[in-house]
Amino acid sequence: MSGRAQPLVVGAGPAGIRAAQALVAAGLRPLVVDEAPACGGQIYRQRLVPDERSARALYGSEARKAESLHRDFDALSGRIDYWPQALLWNLRDGVADIAVAGESRSIAYDGLILATGATDRILPLPGWTLPGVFTLGGAQVALKAQGCAIGSRVVFVGTGPLLYLVAWQYMKAGVAVAAVLDAAPFSAKFAMLRGLTLFPAVVARGMRFVAELRLRGVAIHSGVENVRFEGDDAVSGVAWTQAGRTHRLACDGVGYGLALRSETQAADLAGCAFRFDARDRAWLPQRDAAGRSSVRHVYLAGDGAGIAGADAAERAGERAALALCEDRHLPYSPQRAAVLDAERARIDRFRDVLEAAFPYPAHWAAGIADETLLCRCEEIRTGEARDAIDRFDIVEINRLKAVSRVGMGRCQGRICAGAAAELLAVQTGRSLDSVGRLRAQAPLKPVPLVLTPAPRETEAAE
């Protein structure tokens, strides 16, 4: 035993699992912390209640990958320390503050791999806070982990590959899917043809999802605009315009999302430098091809550093672990690193294809009605934010937060920051990158008012 502190891996999704596996192979004993009760992340989330669904029913064509990841992580038992249902709420000077089992533990780490994943990206729409309106990820959690649907007649709204995947999963589970409303125009889907040379199986799978939805009678509408969710005490329908005509559809559940956004708050607290990524329309922590951030011994992997999907996350997790081993002067395989780099580069090119096929509807921000809630935590309406922007000549998002309280709630801007930035850019006639990003602060997420301080752990055996 060297007496050095353990490497810390934050997140037990595809990136975190492969990172832990590579660290163990190098003779290290990492600490893996994750908010979920079981490994797998969002895409390979494990069920929380007993049911009779097979892995195939739960994960579809990704069942083998899901089972492989779960099995490989289980095989690490005894060679890693694993804290499920643990919340990383602060990072400072090489120490992580983690809330677990009613205690706040301060852990000194030697090497930090952040595999924090992503959450849904949305723009506020009329009625988006009605009961029965879920994000696409939330709808997926309900189905996978809890074995229940968000409604008996569901409409899925937004854009991105996840839109069709979740709709297909609900249809396969026996739920009546009333329609899929895609903000992207139908013509954009021809961009997928460019993906055939990169990942023909993925393109074919997406085409199969659409074909099966149509065969089951699910209406698919492209190029939708002016979407609003209707209802009094709960959602009862969706209205939208398409080619200048207004449409309405009754439903009791809605899944809504405009692709994904990276969870970057932990990287911010770790001191990482950020850069604006035009493709993701977001500020992302800087990293090199190996996953090294601008901070020594802090590594970034998976969708938390840029949206690329589960396959890329697996490779990025392993690659970041190899970089950590290299920096520790431990044996590692440069050949394997080169293979991972090439595979990730190919996936990145495919991400360009997906972005062209499912473009973000940036023009929606200009049309958000003043009475629509922008920040649901602080109950700030869009008109109030616009008024603050004009009255105080605001051109930077942290200033907007200080004046209007947008982003000051318990989600710390995870839900509203992207929309607020889009709104600020439109209102001031500036580019999205010029309005800046919300700065993270501890605690990253709400923690219990009473947390028992645990003795500080400064060292752990490798």
Coordinates of C-alpha atoms in Angstrom, one line a residue:
M1 CA 0.0 0.0 0.0
S2 CA 1.4 3.4 -1.0
G3 CA -0.7 5.5 1.4
R4 CA -1.9 7.7 -1.4
A5 CA -5.6 8.6 -1.4
Q6 CA -8.0 6.8 -3.7
P7 CA -9.0 8.0 -7.2
L8 CA -12.6 9.3 -7.0
V9 CA -15.1 8.5 -9.8
V10 CA -18.3 10.5 -9.7
G11 CA -21.1 8.7 -11.5
A12 CA -21.8 5.0 -12.1
G13 CA -23.2 5.2 -15.6
P14 CA -21.4 3.9 -18.7
A15 CA -18.5 6.3 -18.4
G16 CA -18.1 5.8 -14.6
I17 CA -18.3 2.0 -14.9
R18 CA -15.7 1.7 -17.6
A19 CA -13.4 4.2 -15.7
A20 CA -13.6 2.1 -12.5
Q21 CA -12.9 -1.0 -14.5
A22 CA -9.8 0.4 -16.1
L23 CA -8.5 1.8 -12.8
V24 CA -8.9 -1.6 -11.1
A25 CA -7.1 -3.3 -14.0
A26 CA -4.2 -0.9 -13.3
G27 CA -4.1 -2.0 -9.6
L28 CA -5.9 0.9 -8.1
R29 CA -8.9 0.8 -5.8
P30 CA -11.2 3.7 -6.7
L31 CA -14.1 5.1 -4.8
V32 CA -17.2 5.3 -7.0
V33 CA -20.1 7.5 -5.8
D34 CA -23.5 7.7 -7.5
E35 CA -26.8 9.3 -6.7
A36 CA -28.8 6.3 -8.0
P37 CA -29.4 3.2 -5.8
A38 CA -27.9 1.0 -8.5
C39 CA -25.4 1.4 -11.4
G40 CA -26.3 2.0 -15.0
G41 CA -26.9 5.7 -15.3
Q42 CA -30.0 7.1 -17.0
I43 CA -29.9 5.0 -20.2
Y44 CA -29.2 1.7 -18.4
R45 CA -31.1 2.5 -15.3
Q46 CA -32.1 -0.5 -13.2
R47 CA -35.6 -1.2 -12.0
L48 CA -36.4 -0.2 -8.4
V49 CA -39.5 -2.4 -8.1
P50 CA -39.8 -6.1 -8.8
D51 CA -41.5 -6.8 -12.1
E52 CA -41.4 -9.6 -14.7
R53 CA -40.0 -7.5 -17.6
S54 CA -37.0 -9.0 -19.3
A55 CA -33.9 -7.1 -20.1
R56 CA -35.0 -7.0 -23.7
A57 CA -38.3 -5.5 -22.7
L58 CA -36.6 -3.0 -20.5
Y59 CA -33.7 -1.8 -22.7
G60 CA -34.8 -3.0 -26.2
S61 CA -31.9 -3.4 -28.6
E62 CA -29.5 -2.1 -25.9
A63 CA -30.2 -5.0 -23.6
R64 CA -26.9 -6.8 -24.1
K65 CA -25.0 -3.6 -23.5
A66 CA -27.0 -2.9 -20.3
E67 CA -26.5 -6.4 -19.0
S68 CA -22.8 -6.3 -19.8
L69 CA -22.3 -3.0 -17.9
H70 CA -24.3 -4.2 -14.9
R71 CA -22.4 -7.5 -14.8
D72 CA -19.0 -5.9 -15.2
F73 CA -19.7 -3.4 -12.4
D74 CA -20.9 -6.2 -10.1
A75 CA -17.6 -8.1 -10.9
L76 CA -15.7 -5.1 -9.4
S77 CA -17.2 -5.8 -5.9
G78 CA -14.4 -6.1 -3.4
R79 CA -12.0 -4.2 -5.6
I80 CA -13.6 -0.8 -5.4
D81 CA -15.5 1.2 -2.8
Y82 CA -19.0 2.0 -4.0
W83 CA -21.4 4.4 -2.4
P84 CA -24.8 4.4 -4.1
Q85 CA -27.4 7.0 -3.2
A86 CA -24.5 9.4 -2.4
L87 CA -24.6 13.0 -3.4
L88 CA -21.4 14.9 -4.2
W89 CA -22.4 18.4 -3.1
N90 CA -19.0 20.2 -3.0
L91 CA -15.5 20.1 -4.3
R92 CA -12.6 22.1 -2.7
D93 CA -8.8 21.9 -2.7
G94 CA -8.7 18.2 -3.5
V95 CA -11.5 17.3 -1.1
A96 CA -15.0 16.1 -2.0
D97 CA -17.9 16.6 0.3
I98 CA -20.4 13.8 -0.1
A99 CA -23.7 13.3 1.6
V100 CA -24.4 9.6 2.2
A101 CA -26.6 7.7 4.7
G102 CA -27.4 10.9 6.6
E103 CA -23.7 11.9 6.9
S104 CA -21.5 14.4 5.2
R105 CA -18.2 12.9 4.5
S106 CA -15.1 14.8 3.4
I107 CA -12.9 12.7 1.2
A108 CA -9.5 13.5 0.0
Y109 CA -8.9 12.1 -3.5
D110 CA -5.9 11.5 -5.7
G111 CA -7.3 11.8 -9.2
L112 CA -10.9 12.8 -9.9
I113 CA -12.9 11.4 -12.8
L114 CA -16.2 13.3 -13.3
A115 CA -18.7 11.2 -15.2
T116 CA -21.8 13.3 -14.2
G117 CA -24.0 12.6 -17.3
A118 CA -26.7 14.8 -18.6
T119 CA -30.3 15.9 -18.1
D120 CA -33.1 17.0 -20.3
R121 CA -32.9 20.4 -22.1
I122 CA -36.1 22.3 -22.4
L123 CA -37.6 25.7 -23.3
P124 CA -40.6 26.8 -21.2
L125 CA -43.9 26.4 -22.9
P126 CA -47.4 27.4 -21.8
G127 CA -48.6 24.7 -19.4
W128 CA -45.2 23.0 -19.0
T129 CA -45.6 22.9 -15.2
L130 CA -49.0 21.2 -15.3
P131 CA -49.2 17.8 -13.5
G132 CA -48.8 15.1 -16.1
V133 CA -46.1 16.9 -18.1
F134 CA -42.7 15.2 -17.7
T135 CA -39.4 15.6 -19.4
L136 CA -38.4 12.7 -21.7
G137 CA -35.9 11.5 -19.2
G138 CA -38.5 11.6 -16.4
A139 CA -40.9 9.6 -18.5
Q140 CA -38.1 7.1 -19.1
V141 CA -37.3 6.8 -15.4
A142 CA -40.9 6.1 -14.6
L143 CA -41.1 3.3 -17.2
K144 CA -37.7 1.7 -16.5
A145 CA -37.2 2.1 -12.8
Q146 CA -40.7 2.2 -11.5
G147 CA -42.6 0.1 -14.0
C148 CA -45.3 2.7 -14.6
A149 CA -46.4 5.0 -17.3
I150 CA -46.9 8.8 -17.1
G151 CA -50.4 8.5 -18.5
S152 CA -52.8 6.2 -20.4
R153 CA -52.7 8.3 -23.5
V154 CA -49.4 10.0 -24.0
V155 CA -48.0 12.6 -26.4
F156 CA -44.3 13.0 -26.9
V157 CA -43.0 16.5 -27.8
G158 CA -39.6 18.0 -28.7
T159 CA -36.8 16.9 -30.8
G160 CA -33.8 14.6 -30.7
P161 CA -33.2 10.8 -30.9
L162 CA -34.5 10.4 -27.4
L163 CA -37.9 11.6 -28.5
Y164 CA -38.5 8.7 -30.7
L165 CA -36.8 6.2 -28.4
V166 CA -39.0 7.0 -25.4
A167 CA -42.1 7.0 -27.6
W168 CA -41.2 3.6 -29.0
Q169 CA -40.5 2.3 -25.5
Y170 CA -43.9 3.4 -24.3
M171 CA -45.6 1.9 -27.3
K172 CA -43.8 -1.4 -26.7
A173 CA -44.9 -1.3 -23.0
G174 CA -48.5 -1.2 -24.2
V175 CA -49.2 2.4 -23.5
A176 CA -51.4 4.3 -26.0
V177 CA -49.1 6.8 -27.7
A178 CA -51.3 9.5 -29.3
A179 CA -48.6 11.3 -31.3
V180 CA -45.0 12.3 -31.6
L181 CA -44.6 16.1 -32.2
D182 CA -41.1 16.9 -33.6
A183 CA -39.9 20.5 -33.7
A184 CA -37.5 19.6 -36.5
P185 CA -38.8 19.8 -40.1
F186 CA -39.1 16.5 -42.0
S187 CA -36.5 17.6 -44.5
A188 CA -33.9 17.6 -41.7
K189 CA -34.2 13.8 -41.4
F190 CA -32.4 13.4 -44.8
A191 CA -29.2 14.3 -42.9
M192 CA -29.4 10.8 -41.4
L193 CA -28.4 9.3 -44.7
R194 CA -24.9 10.7 -44.0
G195 CA -24.8 8.5 -40.9
L196 CA -25.2 5.3 -42.9
T197 CA -21.4 5.1 -43.5
L198 CA -20.6 5.7 -39.9
F199 CA -23.1 3.7 -37.9
P200 CA -25.5 2.0 -40.3
A201 CA -27.0 -0.2 -37.5
V202 CA -27.9 2.9 -35.4
V203 CA -29.5 4.6 -38.4
A204 CA -31.5 1.5 -39.2
R205 CA -32.6 1.2 -35.6
G206 CA -33.9 4.7 -35.6
M207 CA -35.8 4.1 -38.9
R208 CA -37.3 1.0 -37.4
F209 CA -38.6 3.0 -34.4
V210 CA -40.3 5.4 -36.7
A211 CA -41.7 2.7 -38.9
E212 CA -43.1 0.7 -35.9
L213 CA -44.7 3.7 -34.4
R214 CA -46.4 4.5 -37.7
L215 CA -47.6 0.9 -38.1
R216 CA -49.1 1.0 -34.7
G217 CA -51.1 4.1 -35.7
V218 CA -49.0 6.7 -33.9
A219 CA -49.2 10.1 -35.7
I220 CA -45.8 11.7 -36.3
H221 CA -45.8 15.4 -37.0
S222 CA -42.7 17.3 -38.0
G223 CA -42.0 21.0 -37.9
V224 CA -44.4 21.8 -35.1
E225 CA -44.4 25.2 -33.5
N226 CA -46.3 27.3 -30.9
V227 CA -46.7 24.2 -28.7
R228 CA -48.8 24.6 -25.6
F229 CA -50.0 22.1 -23.0
E230 CA -53.6 22.6 -22.0
G231 CA -55.5 21.7 -18.9
D232 CA -56.7 23.0 -15.5
D233 CA -55.6 20.8 -12.6
A234 CA -53.6 18.5 -14.9
V235 CA -52.6 18.2 -18.6
S236 CA -55.6 17.3 -20.8
G237 CA -54.3 18.1 -24.2
V238 CA -51.6 19.5 -26.5
A239 CA -52.1 22.3 -29.1
W240 CA -49.6 23.3 -31.8
T241 CA -49.3 24.9 -35.2
Q242 CA -48.0 23.2 -38.3
A243 CA -47.7 24.8 -41.7
G244 CA -49.9 27.6 -40.4
R245 CA -52.7 25.4 -39.1
T246 CA -53.6 24.9 -35.5
H247 CA -54.1 21.3 -34.2
R248 CA -55.2 19.9 -30.8
L249 CA -55.0 16.4 -29.4
A250 CA -56.3 15.1 -26.1
C251 CA -54.0 13.3 -23.7
D252 CA -53.3 12.7 -20.0
G253 CA -49.5 12.6 -20.1
V254 CA -46.8 14.4 -22.0
G255 CA -43.1 13.6 -22.4
Y256 CA -41.2 16.7 -23.5
G257 CA -37.5 17.5 -24.2
L258 CA -35.2 19.2 -26.7
A259 CA -32.3 16.7 -26.6
L260 CA -29.9 16.8 -23.6
R261 CA -27.7 19.2 -21.6
S262 CA -24.4 18.3 -19.8
E263 CA -24.2 18.4 -16.0
T264 CA -21.2 20.6 -15.6
Q265 CA -21.6 22.0 -12.1
A266 CA -19.1 19.7 -10.5
A267 CA -16.5 20.5 -13.1
D268 CA -17.1 24.2 -12.3
L269 CA -16.5 23.7 -8.6
A270 CA -13.4 21.7 -9.4
G271 CA -12.0 24.8 -11.1
C272 CA -12.1 23.6 -14.7
A273 CA -11.9 26.2 -17.5
F274 CA -14.9 26.3 -19.8
R275 CA -15.4 27.0 -23.5
F276 CA -18.5 27.6 -25.5
D277 CA -19.6 24.8 -27.7
A278 CA -21.8 26.0 -30.6
R279 CA -23.1 22.5 -31.4
D280 CA -24.3 21.9 -27.8
R281 CA -25.3 25.5 -27.5
A282 CA -23.7 25.5 -24.1
W283 CA -20.5 26.2 -22.1
L284 CA -18.6 23.0 -21.5
P285 CA -15.5 22.2 -19.4
Q286 CA -12.4 22.1 -21.5
R287 CA -10.7 18.7 -22.0
D288 CA -8.1 17.2 -24.2
A289 CA -8.6 14.0 -26.3
A290 CA -7.8 11.9 -23.3
G291 CA -10.2 13.6 -21.0
R292 CA -7.8 15.8 -19.0
S293 CA -9.3 19.0 -17.9
S294 CA -7.5 22.3 -17.3
V295 CA -7.0 21.3 -13.6
R296 CA -4.2 18.8 -12.9
H297 CA -5.5 15.3 -12.0
V298 CA -9.1 16.2 -12.8
Y299 CA -10.6 14.2 -15.8
L300 CA -13.9 14.5 -17.6
A301 CA -15.8 11.7 -19.3
G302 CA -19.2 11.1 -20.8
D303 CA -22.1 13.4 -21.5
G304 CA -21.1 15.6 -18.6
A305 CA -18.4 17.0 -20.8
G306 CA -20.3 17.1 -24.0
I307 CA -23.3 15.2 -25.4
A308 CA -22.2 12.1 -27.4
G309 CA -24.3 9.2 -26.1
A310 CA -23.7 6.0 -24.1
D311 CA -21.3 4.3 -26.5
A312 CA -19.0 7.4 -26.5
A313 CA -19.3 7.6 -22.7
E314 CA -18.0 4.1 -22.2
R315 CA -15.0 4.8 -24.3
A316 CA -14.4 8.2 -22.7
G317 CA -14.6 6.7 -19.2
E318 CA -12.0 4.1 -20.0
R319 CA -9.8 6.7 -21.8
A320 CA -9.9 9.1 -18.8
A321 CA -8.8 6.3 -16.6
L322 CA -5.9 5.5 -18.9
A323 CA -4.9 9.1 -18.7
L324 CA -5.0 9.0 -14.9
C325 CA -2.8 5.9 -15.0
E326 CA -0.4 7.6 -17.4
D327 CA -0.2 10.6 -15.2
R328 CA 0.5 8.4 -12.2
H329 CA 3.3 6.7 -14.1
L330 CA 1.4 3.4 -14.0
P331 CA 1.5 0.9 -16.8
Y332 CA -1.1 1.6 -19.5
S333 CA -1.7 0.7 -23.1
P334 CA -1.0 3.5 -25.6
Q335 CA -2.4 1.2 -28.3
R336 CA -5.7 0.9 -26.5
A337 CA -5.8 4.6 -26.0
A338 CA -5.4 5.1 -29.7
V339 CA -8.2 2.8 -30.5
L340 CA -10.5 4.6 -28.0
D341 CA -9.5 7.9 -29.5
A342 CA -10.4 6.7 -33.0
E343 CA -13.7 5.3 -32.0
R344 CA -14.7 8.4 -30.2
A345 CA -13.8 10.6 -33.2
R346 CA -16.1 8.5 -35.4
I347 CA -18.9 8.8 -32.8
D348 CA -18.3 12.6 -32.7
R349 CA -18.7 12.8 -36.5
F350 CA -22.0 11.0 -36.1
R351 CA -23.1 13.5 -33.5
D352 CA -22.8 16.1 -36.3
V353 CA -25.2 14.1 -38.3
L354 CA -27.7 13.9 -35.5
E355 CA -27.5 17.6 -34.8
A356 CA -28.3 18.3 -38.5
A357 CA -31.2 15.8 -38.3
F358 CA -32.6 17.1 -35.0
P359 CA -31.8 20.8 -34.9
Y360 CA -32.5 22.8 -31.8
P361 CA -35.5 25.1 -32.3
A362 CA -33.7 28.3 -31.3
H363 CA -36.4 30.5 -32.8
W364 CA -38.9 29.3 -30.2
A365 CA -37.3 31.5 -27.5
A366 CA -38.5 34.7 -29.2
G367 CA -42.1 33.6 -29.0
I368 CA -42.3 32.5 -25.4
A369 CA -45.3 34.3 -23.9
D370 CA -44.7 36.8 -21.1
E371 CA -47.0 34.9 -18.7
T372 CA -45.1 31.6 -19.2
L373 CA -43.1 30.5 -16.2
L374 CA -39.4 30.6 -16.9
C375 CA -38.0 29.6 -13.5
R376 CA -40.4 27.4 -11.7
C377 CA -38.3 27.2 -8.5
E378 CA -38.6 30.9 -8.0
E379 CA -41.8 31.3 -9.9
I380 CA -40.3 33.9 -12.3
R381 CA -42.3 34.5 -15.4
T382 CA -40.8 35.2 -18.8
G383 CA -42.2 38.7 -18.8
E384 CA -40.6 39.5 -15.5
A385 CA -37.2 38.4 -16.9
R386 CA -37.7 40.5 -20.0
D387 CA -38.6 43.5 -17.9
A388 CA -35.5 43.1 -15.8
I389 CA -33.3 42.8 -18.9
D390 CA -34.7 46.0 -20.4
R391 CA -34.9 48.0 -17.2
F392 CA -31.4 47.3 -16.0
D393 CA -29.7 46.9 -19.4
I394 CA -28.6 43.4 -18.5
V395 CA -26.4 41.6 -21.0
E396 CA -24.9 38.8 -18.8
I397 CA -26.7 35.9 -17.3
N398 CA -25.3 36.1 -13.7
R399 CA -26.5 39.7 -13.6
L400 CA -29.9 38.5 -14.7
K401 CA -29.9 36.0 -11.9
A402 CA -28.9 38.6 -9.3
V403 CA -31.7 41.0 -10.4
S404 CA -34.5 38.6 -11.2
R405 CA -33.7 35.5 -9.1
V406 CA -33.8 33.3 -12.2
G407 CA -31.7 30.2 -11.4
M408 CA -31.6 30.8 -7.6
G409 CA -33.9 27.9 -6.8
R410 CA -33.2 24.4 -5.7
C411 CA -32.3 23.2 -9.3
Q412 CA -29.7 26.0 -9.5
G413 CA -30.5 26.6 -13.1
R414 CA -30.4 23.0 -14.3
I415 CA -33.9 23.5 -15.8
C416 CA -34.0 27.2 -16.5
A417 CA -30.5 28.4 -17.2
G418 CA -30.4 27.3 -20.8
A419 CA -33.7 28.9 -21.5
A420 CA -32.8 32.1 -19.7
A421 CA -29.6 32.3 -21.7
E422 CA -31.6 31.9 -25.0
L423 CA -34.1 34.5 -23.9
L424 CA -31.3 37.0 -22.9
A425 CA -29.6 36.5 -26.2
V426 CA -32.8 37.1 -28.1
Q427 CA -33.9 40.1 -26.0
T428 CA -30.5 41.9 -26.3
G429 CA -29.8 40.9 -29.9
R430 CA -26.5 39.2 -28.8
S431 CA -25.0 35.8 -29.6
L432 CA -25.7 33.0 -27.1
D433 CA -22.0 32.7 -26.2
S434 CA -21.7 36.3 -25.3
V435 CA -24.3 36.2 -22.5
G436 CA -22.1 33.8 -20.4
R437 CA -23.1 31.0 -18.1
L438 CA -24.4 30.6 -14.6
R439 CA -21.6 30.0 -12.1
A440 CA -22.0 26.9 -9.9
Q441 CA -22.0 27.0 -6.2
A442 CA -22.2 24.6 -3.3
P443 CA -24.3 22.7 -2.4
L444 CA -24.7 21.5 -6.0
K445 CA -28.1 20.0 -5.1
P446 CA -30.3 20.3 -2.0
V447 CA -29.0 18.5 1.0
P448 CA -30.8 17.7 4.3
L449 CA -30.9 20.5 6.8
V450 CA -29.3 18.1 9.3
L451 CA -26.3 16.2 8.1
T452 CA -24.1 14.5 10.7
P453 CA -20.4 15.4 10.0
A454 CA -18.4 12.2 9.6
P455 CA -14.7 12.1 10.6
R456 CA -12.6 13.4 7.7
E457 CA -11.0 10.7 5.6
T458 CA -7.7 11.8 4.2
E459 CA -6.2 8.6 3.0
A460 CA -7.2 5.3 1.7
A461 CA -5.3 2.3 0.5
E462 CA -5.0 1.7 -3.2

